[in-house]
PDB file of C-alpha atoms and ligand atoms in Angstrom:
ATOM      1  CA  MET A 334      47.552 -87.153 -29.983  1.00 54.00           C
ATOM      2  CA  LYS A 335      48.791 -84.981 -27.158  1.00 60.00           C
ATOM      3  CA  ARG A 336      49.392 -86.727 -23.853  1.00 64.00           C
ATOM      4  CA  THR A 337      48.380 -84.886 -20.644  1.00 69.00           C
ATOM      5  CA  ARG A 338      51.462 -84.332 -18.571  1.00 76.00           C
ATOM      6  CA  GLY A 339      51.340 -85.040 -14.803  1.00 80.00           C
ATOM      7  CA  PHE A 340      53.071 -82.929 -12.119  1.00 80.00           C
ATOM      8  CA  THR A 341      56.788 -83.478 -11.682  1.00 88.00           C
ATOM      9  CA  LEU A 342      58.176 -84.103  -8.199  1.00 89.00           C
ATOM     10  CA  ILE A 343      59.746 -80.637  -8.213  1.00 91.00           C
ATOM     11  CA  GLU A 344      56.391 -79.021  -8.964  1.00 91.00           C
ATOM     12  CA  LEU A 345      54.738 -80.998  -6.166  1.00 90.00           C
ATOM     13  CA  ALA A 346      57.505 -80.010  -3.754  1.00 92.00           C
ATOM     14  CA  ILE A 347      57.045 -76.331  -4.638  1.00 92.00           C
ATOM     15  CA  VAL A 348      53.277 -76.603  -4.049  1.00 91.00           C
ATOM     16  CA  LEU A 349      53.875 -78.282  -0.686  1.00 91.00           C
ATOM     17  CA  VAL A 350      56.295 -75.533   0.365  1.00 91.00           C
ATOM     18  CA  ILE A 351      53.738 -72.859  -0.620  1.00 89.00           C
ATOM     19  CA  ILE A 352      50.971 -74.625   1.342  1.00 88.00           C
ATOM     20  CA  THR A 353      53.250 -74.936   4.398  1.00 85.00           C
ATOM     21  CA  ILE A 354      54.080 -71.218   4.257  1.00 81.00           C
ATOM     22  CA  LEU A 355      50.381 -70.338   3.931  1.00 80.00           C
ATOM     23  CA  ILE A 356      49.384 -72.523   6.917  1.00 78.00           C
ATOM     24  CA  GLY A 357      52.249 -71.077   8.988  1.00 72.00           C
ATOM     25  CA  GLY A 358      51.162 -67.578   8.073  1.00 69.00           C
ATOM     26  CA  LEU A 359      47.597 -68.312   9.143  1.00 70.00           C
ATOM     27  CA  ALA A 360      48.509 -70.131  12.364  1.00 68.00           C
ATOM     28  CA  MET A 361      50.579 -67.292  13.842  1.00 68.00           C
ATOM     29  CA  PRO A 362      47.980 -64.578  13.472  1.00 81.00           C
ATOM     30  CA  LEU A 363      45.368 -67.013  14.810  1.00 85.00           C
ATOM     31  CA  SER A 364      47.110 -67.420  18.184  1.00 87.00           C
ATOM     32  CA  ALA A 365      47.693 -63.674  18.256  1.00 89.00           C
ATOM     33  CA  GLN A 366      44.006 -63.169  17.463  1.00 90.00           C
ATOM     34  CA  ILE A 367      42.962 -65.418  20.364  1.00 93.00           C
ATOM     35  CA  GLN A 368      45.233 -63.488  22.726  1.00 93.00           C
ATOM     36  CA  ALA A 369      43.887 -60.149  21.458  1.00 94.00           C
ATOM     37  CA  ARG A 370      40.329 -61.410  21.994  1.00 96.00           C
ATOM     38  CA  ARG A 371      41.144 -62.463  25.571  1.00 97.00           C
ATOM     39  CA  ILE A 372      42.723 -59.091  26.276  1.00 98.00           C
ATOM     40  CA  ALA A 373      39.626 -57.310  24.918  1.00 98.00           C
ATOM     41  CA  GLU A 374      37.376 -59.622  26.952  1.00 98.00           C
ATOM     42  CA  THR A 375      39.369 -58.915  30.125  1.00 98.00           C
ATOM     43  CA  LYS A 376      39.222 -55.152  29.525  1.00 98.00           C
ATOM     44  CA  LYS A 377      35.440 -55.501  29.287  1.00 98.00           C
ATOM     45  CA  ILE A 378      35.344 -57.568  32.505  1.00 98.00           C
ATOM     46  CA  LEU A 379      37.409 -54.869  34.257  1.00 98.00           C
ATOM     47  CA  GLU A 380      35.096 -52.106  32.987  1.00 98.00           C
ATOM     48  CA  GLU A 381      32.019 -54.021  34.134  1.00 98.00           C
ATOM     49  CA  ALA A 382      33.604 -54.557  37.551  1.00 98.00           C
ATOM     50  CA  ARG A 383      34.324 -50.828  37.836  1.00 98.00           C
ATOM     51  CA  GLU A 384      30.690 -50.027  36.987  1.00 98.00           C
ATOM     52  CA  ALA A 385      29.479 -52.628  39.514  1.00 98.00           C
ATOM     53  CA  ILE A 386      31.636 -51.020  42.222  1.00 98.00           C
ATOM     54  CA  LEU A 387      29.972 -47.676  41.440  1.00 97.00           C
ATOM     55  CA  GLY A 388      26.585 -49.382  41.631  1.00 97.00           C
ATOM     56  CA  PHE A 389      27.523 -50.816  45.025  1.00 97.00           C
ATOM     57  CA  ALA A 390      28.550 -47.344  46.242  1.00 96.00           C
ATOM     58  CA  MET A 391      25.216 -45.877  45.142  1.00 94.00           C
ATOM     59  CA  THR A 392      23.251 -48.361  47.255  1.00 93.00           C
ATOM     60  CA  ASN A 393      25.477 -48.919  50.313  1.00 93.00           C
ATOM     61  CA  ASN A 394      25.889 -46.277  52.936  1.00 89.00           C
ATOM     62  CA  GLY A 395      28.730 -45.585  55.331  1.00 87.00           C
ATOM     63  CA  SER A 396      28.643 -43.758  58.656  1.00 84.00           C
ATOM     64  CA  SER A 397      25.332 -42.041  57.963  1.00 87.00           C
ATOM     65  CA  ALA A 398      22.360 -42.571  55.699  1.00 88.00           C
ATOM     66  CA  THR A 399      23.703 -39.863  53.410  1.00 89.00           C
ATOM     67  CA  ASN A 400      27.249 -41.235  53.192  1.00 91.00           C
ATOM     68  CA  ARG A 401      28.235 -43.806  50.600  1.00 94.00           C
ATOM     69  CA  ARG A 402      30.983 -46.413  50.697  1.00 95.00           C
ATOM     70  CA  LEU A 403      32.954 -48.708  48.399  1.00 96.00           C
ATOM     71  CA  PRO A 404      33.071 -52.494  48.817  1.00 97.00           C
ATOM     72  CA  CYS A 405      35.890 -54.024  50.871  1.00 96.00           C
ATOM     73  CA  PRO A 406      38.225 -56.499  49.108  1.00 96.00           C
ATOM     74  CA  ASP A 407      37.704 -60.244  49.477  1.00 96.00           C
ATOM     75  CA  ILE A 408      40.683 -61.878  51.154  1.00 93.00           C
ATOM     76  CA  GLU A 409      39.454 -65.469  51.678  1.00 90.00           C
ATOM     77  CA  GLY A 410      38.745 -66.111  48.010  1.00 89.00           C
ATOM     78  CA  ASP A 411      35.001 -66.698  48.490  1.00 93.00           C
ATOM     79  CA  GLY A 412      34.014 -63.603  46.506  1.00 96.00           C
ATOM     80  CA  THR A 413      32.407 -61.791  49.445  1.00 96.00           C
ATOM     81  CA  GLU A 414      33.590 -58.594  51.121  1.00 95.00           C
ATOM     82  CA  SER A 415      35.931 -59.360  54.016  1.00 94.00           C
ATOM     83  CA  LEU A 416      35.163 -57.156  57.010  1.00 91.00           C
ATOM     84  CA  GLY A 417      37.317 -56.755  60.124  1.00 84.00           C
ATOM     85  CA  ASN A 418      36.828 -58.454  63.492  1.00 75.00           C
ATOM     86  CA  LEU A 419      34.193 -56.010  64.596  1.00 69.00           C
ATOM     87  CA  GLY A 420      32.350 -56.673  61.392  1.00 64.00           C
ATOM     88  CA  THR A 421      32.889 -53.135  60.271  1.00 76.00           C
ATOM     89  CA  ARG A 422      36.177 -51.842  58.897  1.00 87.00           C
ATOM     90  CA  CYS A 423      37.618 -53.750  55.902  1.00 92.00           C
ATOM     91  CA  ALA A 424      39.819 -56.675  56.963  1.00 93.00           C
ATOM     92  CA  SER A 425      42.332 -55.387  54.420  1.00 92.00           C
ATOM     93  CA  SER A 426      42.483 -52.625  51.849  1.00 93.00           C
ATOM     94  CA  ARG A 427      43.983 -55.050  49.309  1.00 94.00           C
ATOM     95  CA  GLY A 428      42.786 -58.422  48.146  1.00 95.00           C
ATOM     96  CA  PHE A 429      40.484 -59.566  45.385  1.00 96.00           C
ATOM     97  CA  LEU A 430      37.310 -58.257  43.793  1.00 98.00           C
ATOM     98  CA  PRO A 431      34.262 -59.354  45.843  1.00 98.00           C
ATOM     99  CA  TRP A 432      32.567 -60.703  42.731  1.00 97.00           C
ATOM    100  CA  VAL A 433      29.727 -62.448  44.613  1.00 98.00           C
ATOM    101  CA  ASP A 434      28.583 -59.210  46.311  1.00 97.00           C
ATOM    102  CA  LEU A 435      28.929 -57.305  43.048  1.00 98.00           C
ATOM    103  CA  GLY A 436      27.334 -59.937  40.790  1.00 97.00           C
ATOM    104  CA  VAL A 437      30.136 -59.791  38.211  1.00 98.00           C
ATOM    105  CA  ALA A 438      32.570 -62.216  36.526  1.00 96.00           C
ATOM    106  CA  ASN A 439      34.760 -64.153  38.988  1.00 96.00           C
ATOM    107  CA  GLN A 440      37.815 -64.332  36.723  1.00 98.00           C
ATOM    108  CA  ASP A 441      39.649 -62.706  33.834  1.00 98.00           C
ATOM    109  CA  ALA A 442      39.881 -64.390  30.420  1.00 98.00           C
ATOM    110  CA  TRP A 443      42.780 -66.556  31.671  1.00 98.00           C
ATOM    111  CA  GLY A 444      40.934 -68.006  34.683  1.00 98.00           C
ATOM    112  CA  ASN A 445      42.566 -65.724  37.275  1.00 98.00           C
ATOM    113  CA  ARG A 446      40.979 -63.574  39.993  1.00 97.00           C
ATOM    114  CA  LEU A 447      40.951 -59.807  39.674  1.00 97.00           C
ATOM    115  CA  ARG A 448      43.110 -58.079  42.269  1.00 96.00           C
ATOM    116  CA  TYR A 449      41.443 -55.110  44.003  1.00 97.00           C
ATOM    117  CA  GLU A 450      42.855 -52.393  46.236  1.00 96.00           C
ATOM    118  CA  VAL A 451      40.619 -49.725  47.730  1.00 96.00           C
ATOM    119  CA  ASP A 452      41.210 -46.650  49.834  1.00 94.00           C
ATOM    120  CA  ARG A 453      40.336 -48.048  53.247  1.00 88.00           C
ATOM    121  CA  ASP A 454      38.463 -45.017  54.562  1.00 90.00           C
ATOM    122  CA  LEU A 455      36.255 -44.842  51.477  1.00 93.00           C
ATOM    123  CA  ALA A 456      35.228 -48.471  52.020  1.00 94.00           C
ATOM    124  CA  ASP A 457      34.976 -48.284  55.812  1.00 91.00           C
ATOM    125  CA  PRO A 458      31.333 -48.642  56.926  1.00 88.00           C
ATOM    126  CA  ASN A 459      32.240 -46.296  59.802  1.00 88.00           C
ATOM    127  CA  LYS A 460      33.357 -43.606  57.358  1.00 89.00           C
ATOM    128  CA  GLY A 461      32.634 -43.616  53.629  1.00 91.00           C
ATOM    129  CA  PHE A 462      32.257 -40.486  51.564  1.00 91.00           C
ATOM    130  CA  ALA A 463      29.890 -37.740  50.429  1.00 91.00           C
ATOM    131  CA  THR A 464      30.251 -34.813  48.027  1.00 88.00           C
ATOM    132  CA  ALA A 465      32.272 -32.785  50.555  1.00 79.00           C
ATOM    133  CA  VAL A 466      35.902 -33.273  49.486  1.00 66.00           C
ATOM    134  CA  SER A 467      38.014 -35.068  52.009  1.00 68.00           C
ATOM    135  CA  THR A 468      41.117 -33.331  53.320  1.00 63.00           C
ATOM    136  CA  ALA A 469      42.981 -36.641  53.547  1.00 71.00           C
ATOM    137  CA  PHE A 470      43.268 -37.583  49.899  1.00 74.00           C
ATOM    138  CA  PRO A 471      43.601 -41.251  48.987  1.00 77.00           C
ATOM    139  CA  ALA A 472      47.268 -42.077  48.395  1.00 89.00           C
ATOM    140  CA  LEU A 473      46.728 -44.805  45.795  1.00 94.00           C
ATOM    141  CA  THR A 474      48.723 -43.967  42.676  1.00 96.00           C
ATOM    142  CA  ILE A 475      49.327 -45.422  39.211  1.00 97.00           C
ATOM    143  CA  CYS A 476      52.820 -44.925  37.784  1.00 97.00           C
ATOM    144  CA  GLN A 477      54.359 -45.638  34.412  1.00 96.00           C
ATOM    145  CA  THR A 478      57.187 -47.674  35.952  1.00 95.00           C
ATOM    146  CA  HIS A 479      57.984 -49.046  39.425  1.00 94.00           C
ATOM    147  CA  SER A 480      60.424 -46.176  40.046  1.00 93.00           C
ATOM    148  CA  CYS A 481      57.470 -43.813  39.447  1.00 93.00           C
ATOM    149  CA  GLY A 482      59.257 -41.086  37.477  1.00 94.00           C
ATOM    150  CA  VAL A 483      55.965 -40.435  35.679  1.00 96.00           C
ATOM    151  CA  THR A 484      52.598 -40.679  37.420  1.00 97.00           C
ATOM    152  CA  VAL A 485      49.648 -41.839  35.333  1.00 98.00           C
ATOM    153  CA  ALA A 486      46.874 -41.208  37.887  1.00 97.00           C
ATOM    154  CA  THR A 487      46.721 -40.021  41.502  1.00 95.00           C
ATOM    155  CA  ASP A 488      44.193 -39.663  44.364  1.00 93.00           C
ATOM    156  CA  LEU A 489      42.637 -42.990  43.464  1.00 96.00           C
ATOM    157  CA  ALA A 490      39.647 -44.454  45.219  1.00 96.00           C
ATOM    158  CA  PHE A 491      40.363 -47.960  43.942  1.00 97.00           C
ATOM    159  CA  VAL A 492      42.403 -49.999  41.457  1.00 97.00           C
ATOM    160  CA  LEU A 493      41.509 -53.264  39.696  1.00 98.00           C
ATOM    161  CA  ILE A 494      44.224 -55.481  38.238  1.00 97.00           C
ATOM    162  CA  SER A 495      44.279 -58.444  35.868  1.00 98.00           C
ATOM    163  CA  HIS A 496      47.686 -60.108  35.706  1.00 98.00           C
ATOM    164  CA  GLY A 497      47.218 -60.495  31.966  1.00 98.00           C
ATOM    165  CA  PRO A 498      48.204 -63.297  29.577  1.00 97.00           C
ATOM    166  CA  ASN A 499      51.257 -64.444  31.591  1.00 97.00           C
ATOM    167  CA  GLY A 500      49.228 -64.487  34.837  1.00 97.00           C
ATOM    168  CA  TRP A 501      52.392 -64.121  36.926  1.00 97.00           C
ATOM    169  CA  GLY A 502      51.558 -63.565  40.571  1.00 95.00           C
ATOM    170  CA  ALA A 503      47.838 -64.173  40.028  1.00 96.00           C
ATOM    171  CA  LEU A 504      45.528 -66.318  42.145  1.00 95.00           C
ATOM    172  CA  ASN A 505      43.632 -68.636  39.817  1.00 95.00           C
ATOM    173  CA  ILE A 506      40.045 -69.794  40.299  1.00 95.00           C
ATOM    174  CA  ASN A 507      41.305 -73.084  41.797  1.00 94.00           C
ATOM    175  CA  GLY A 508      42.995 -71.154  44.606  1.00 93.00           C
ATOM    176  CA  LYS A 509      46.524 -71.646  43.294  1.00 95.00           C
ATOM    177  CA  THR A 510      48.932 -68.698  43.227  1.00 94.00           C
ATOM    178  CA  LEU A 511      50.897 -68.670  39.976  1.00 95.00           C
ATOM    179  CA  ALA A 512      54.666 -68.104  39.692  1.00 95.00           C
ATOM    180  CA  PRO A 513      55.776 -64.573  40.629  1.00 94.00           C
ATOM    181  CA  PRO A 514      56.632 -61.980  37.962  1.00 94.00           C
ATOM    182  CA  SER A 515      60.219 -61.529  36.802  1.00 92.00           C
ATOM    183  CA  GLY A 516      60.113 -57.831  35.875  1.00 93.00           C
ATOM    184  CA  ASP A 517      60.159 -55.001  38.448  1.00 93.00           C
ATOM    185  CA  ASP A 518      57.057 -53.318  36.987  1.00 95.00           C
ATOM    186  CA  GLU A 519      54.873 -56.419  37.259  1.00 96.00           C
ATOM    187  CA  LYS A 520      56.283 -57.078  40.744  1.00 95.00           C
ATOM    188  CA  ASP A 521      54.879 -53.721  41.827  1.00 95.00           C
ATOM    189  CA  ASN A 522      51.389 -55.000  40.962  1.00 95.00           C
ATOM    190  CA  VAL A 523      51.732 -58.199  43.001  1.00 92.00           C
ATOM    191  CA  VAL A 524      53.800 -57.779  46.133  1.00 74.00           C
ATOM    192  CA  ASP A 525      51.993 -56.420  49.163  1.00 69.00           C
ATOM    193  CA  ASP A 526      54.702 -53.805  49.507  1.00 72.00           C
ATOM    194  CA  ASN A 527      52.486 -51.177  51.163  1.00 76.00           C
ATOM    195  CA  ASP A 528      53.752 -48.562  48.730  1.00 88.00           C
ATOM    196  CA  LEU A 529      50.220 -47.896  47.405  1.00 92.00           C
ATOM    197  CA  ILE A 530      51.712 -47.757  43.895  1.00 95.00           C
ATOM    198  CA  TYR A 531      50.674 -49.786  40.868  1.00 96.00           C
ATOM    199  CA  VAL A 532      52.149 -49.763  37.377  1.00 97.00           C
ATOM    200  CA  SER A 533      50.136 -49.404  34.184  1.00 98.00           C
ATOM    201  CA  ARG A 534      51.838 -49.202  30.800  1.00 97.00           C
ATOM    202  CA  SER A 535      51.854 -50.848  27.375  1.00 96.00           C
ATOM    203  CA  ALA A 536      52.951 -54.474  27.149  1.00 96.00           C
ATOM    204  CA  THR A 537      56.620 -55.369  26.677  1.00 96.00           C
ATOM    205  CA  LYS A 538      58.625 -58.569  26.237  1.00 94.00           C
ATOM    206  CA  ALA A 539      61.185 -59.906  28.687  1.00 91.00           C
ATOM    207  CA  ASP A 540      64.087 -58.044  27.068  1.00 92.00           C
ATOM    208  CA  ALA A 541      62.613 -54.611  27.942  1.00 91.00           C
ATOM    209  CA  THR A 542      64.275 -52.476  30.634  1.00 88.00           C
ATOM    210  CA  ASP A 543      61.731 -53.325  33.315  1.00 90.00           C
ATOM    211  CA  GLY A 544      61.033 -56.813  32.021  1.00 91.00           C
ATOM    212  CA  GLU A 545      57.975 -58.523  30.623  1.00 96.00           C
ATOM    213  CA  PHE A 546      54.778 -56.607  31.265  1.00 97.00           C
ATOM    214  CA  ASP A 547      51.229 -57.500  30.244  1.00 97.00           C
ATOM    215  CA  ASP A 548      49.082 -56.495  33.243  1.00 98.00           C
ATOM    216  CA  LEU A 549      45.744 -54.766  32.618  1.00 98.00           C
ATOM    217  CA  LEU A 550      44.449 -52.167  35.079  1.00 98.00           C
ATOM    218  CA  VAL A 551      41.452 -49.897  35.539  1.00 98.00           C
ATOM    219  CA  TRP A 552      40.970 -47.344  38.315  1.00 98.00           C
ATOM    220  CA  LEU A 553      38.795 -44.488  39.476  1.00 97.00           C
ATOM    221  CA  SER A 554      39.964 -41.292  41.153  1.00 95.00           C
ATOM    222  CA  TYR A 555      38.359 -40.022  44.335  1.00 93.00           C
ATOM    223  CA  TYR A 556      37.006 -37.003  42.441  1.00 91.00           C
ATOM    224  CA  GLN A 557      35.498 -39.127  39.652  1.00 94.00           C
ATOM    225  CA  LEU A 558      33.921 -41.342  42.297  1.00 94.00           C
ATOM    226  CA  VAL A 559      32.262 -38.489  44.147  1.00 93.00           C
ATOM    227  CA  ALA A 560      31.122 -36.840  40.897  1.00 93.00           C
ATOM    228  CA  LYS A 561      29.500 -40.081  39.748  1.00 95.00           C
ATOM    229  CA  VAL A 562      27.999 -41.310  43.013  1.00 95.00           C
ATOM    230  CA  CYS A 563      27.110 -38.005  44.687  1.00 94.00           C
ATOM    231  CA  PRO A 564      26.111 -35.580  41.891  1.00 93.00           C
ATOM    232  CA  THR A 565      24.010 -32.516  42.730  1.00 92.00           C
ATOM    233  CA  GLY A 566      20.542 -33.648  43.712  1.00 92.00           C
ATOM    234  CA  SER A 567      21.608 -37.037  45.096  1.00 92.00           C
ATOM    235  CA  ASP A 568      21.187 -37.624  48.812  1.00 89.00           C
ATOM    236  CA  CYS A 569      24.948 -37.722  49.417  1.00 91.00           C
ATOM    237  CA  ALA A 570      25.360 -34.239  47.892  1.00 89.00           C
ATOM    238  CA  PRO A 571      25.219 -31.348  50.430  1.00 81.00           C
TER     239      PRO A 571
HETATM  240 CA1  LIG B 679      35.342 -62.911  51.705  1.00 83.65          CA
HETATM  241 CA1  LIG B 680      51.263 -60.070  33.941  1.00 83.65          CA
HETATM  242 CA1  LIG B 681      53.032 -51.690  44.569  1.00 83.65          CA
END
């Protein structure tokens, strides 16, 4: 009569090694999948914020009933537009998205506020914009690197920034500012350097020329803004 043979220790060890490799193989893509999902979620949050800013512009007027204006940034962290002392001009052209006024998400997928810079005149209740093209074009610019050898977009009305997975330089929802970025390109998206330049490019690790980069940005040019908010037939078209 044939006796059923059990597994040898070597066979068991081989099975264990195979299982370990399989689990390892699954675990890595899983964390990458979570990160990819958060990036996609944040891109959606940024898009929704951009649409909400357009919605704000369509219903808020500037210097006259036929002018429109953009929302001012929030600088206190309460999610409302921060106006200047006279209650008119924006307190600052850079700060955070006024999510309360816009009725949108108050954070990116990593629990950080969205940074927001706007062309001050376009958000100024004493000015604003209409279809007539301004002669003083907004100077806000997106570059591919901090040295700005290649421009990605110019004449911008506003820029929205998520500091991405690393969150460096971000203000989180508890009011804490996270550690500053190490790379020059991410630094350009954090420091209030008055250069009106932001960097948008594909993500890189720390060993890249301009350091680690994972920021996510959306923007709208002045021309796109006017075309969307003041098309022919609207009351801010001539
Ligand atoms: Ca505020
Ligand atoms: Ca970042
Ligand atoms: Ca900058």
